[in-house]
């Protein structure tokens, strides 16, 4: 998957309507990963890593779930 997105519709809601519904998230995973490391990790630090780990394990806390829309 692409970091914190498990469906194309989740990704599309964050980046805009120009994304095709046939897009494979795995095809853009490296770009999402790189972008997160450049733009999100400097602000959230290890908490971002914890967020991704919890997302992958489907064990998000309520506070982590609240961060997802941002």
Short mmCIF file of C-alpha atoms in Angstrom, two decimals:
data_model
loop_
_atom_site.label_atom_id
_atom_site.label_comp_id
_atom_site.label_asym_id
_atom_site.label_seq_id
_atom_site.Cartn_x
_atom_site.Cartn_y
_atom_site.Cartn_z
CA UNK A 1 0.00 0.00 0.00
CA UNK A 2 0.91 3.62 -0.17
CA UNK A 3 1.70 4.66 3.40
CA UNK A 4 -1.60 5.79 4.95
CA UNK A 5 -3.91 5.09 2.00
CA UNK A 6 -5.55 1.72 1.54
CA UNK A 7 -7.88 2.65 -1.32
CA UNK A 8 -7.74 4.91 -4.35
CA UNK A 9 -10.78 6.82 -3.10
CA UNK A 10 -8.92 7.71 0.13
CA UNK A 11 -5.96 8.94 -1.90
CA UNK A 12 -8.20 10.80 -4.34
CA UNK A 13 -9.96 12.66 -1.52
CA UNK A 14 -6.60 14.10 -0.42
CA UNK A 15 -5.04 14.96 -3.78
CA UNK A 16 -8.03 15.93 -5.85
CA UNK A 17 -10.32 14.57 -8.49
CA UNK A 18 -7.77 14.30 -11.30
CA UNK A 19 -6.71 10.83 -10.13
CA UNK A 20 -8.16 7.98 -12.17
CA UNK A 21 -10.05 5.30 -10.26
CA UNK A 22 -8.00 2.70 -12.16
CA UNK A 23 -4.80 3.91 -10.52
CA UNK A 24 -2.87 1.20 -8.70
CA UNK A 25 -1.67 2.52 -5.33
CA UNK A 26 1.34 0.23 -5.48
CA UNK A 27 2.48 2.03 -8.64
CA UNK A 28 2.82 5.32 -6.77
CA UNK A 29 3.91 3.94 -3.40
CA UNK A 30 7.56 5.04 -3.86
CA UNK A 31 6.48 8.62 -4.57
CA UNK A 32 4.11 8.67 -1.60
CA UNK A 33 6.88 7.26 0.61
CA UNK A 34 9.40 9.87 -0.57
CA UNK A 35 6.92 12.72 -0.21
CA UNK A 36 6.03 11.66 3.34
CA UNK A 37 9.70 11.51 4.30
CA UNK A 38 10.32 15.01 2.91
CA UNK A 39 7.20 16.81 4.06
CA UNK A 40 5.57 14.98 6.97
CA UNK A 41 8.37 13.22 8.84
CA UNK A 42 10.19 16.49 9.71
CA UNK A 43 7.09 17.66 11.58
CA UNK A 44 5.85 14.45 13.18
CA UNK A 45 9.15 12.58 13.59
CA UNK A 46 8.87 9.14 15.13
CA UNK A 47 5.14 9.65 15.61
CA UNK A 48 4.73 9.39 11.84
CA UNK A 49 6.55 6.06 11.85
CA UNK A 50 4.29 4.90 14.70
CA UNK A 51 1.24 6.07 12.73
CA UNK A 52 2.25 4.10 9.62
CA UNK A 53 3.03 1.01 11.70
CA UNK A 54 -0.34 1.19 13.48
CA UNK A 55 -2.14 1.81 10.17
CA UNK A 56 -0.52 -1.27 8.63
CA UNK A 57 -1.47 -3.37 11.66
CA UNK A 58 -5.02 -1.95 11.77
CA UNK A 59 -4.44 -0.85 15.34
CA UNK A 60 -4.80 2.93 15.18
CA UNK A 61 -5.54 4.71 18.42
CA UNK A 62 -8.33 7.32 18.43
CA UNK A 63 -5.69 10.09 18.36
CA UNK A 64 -3.95 8.51 15.38
CA UNK A 65 -7.24 8.06 13.56
CA UNK A 66 -7.95 11.77 14.08
CA UNK A 67 -4.68 12.63 12.28
CA UNK A 68 -5.50 10.75 9.07
CA UNK A 69 -7.61 13.45 7.35
CA UNK A 70 -4.73 15.90 7.72
#
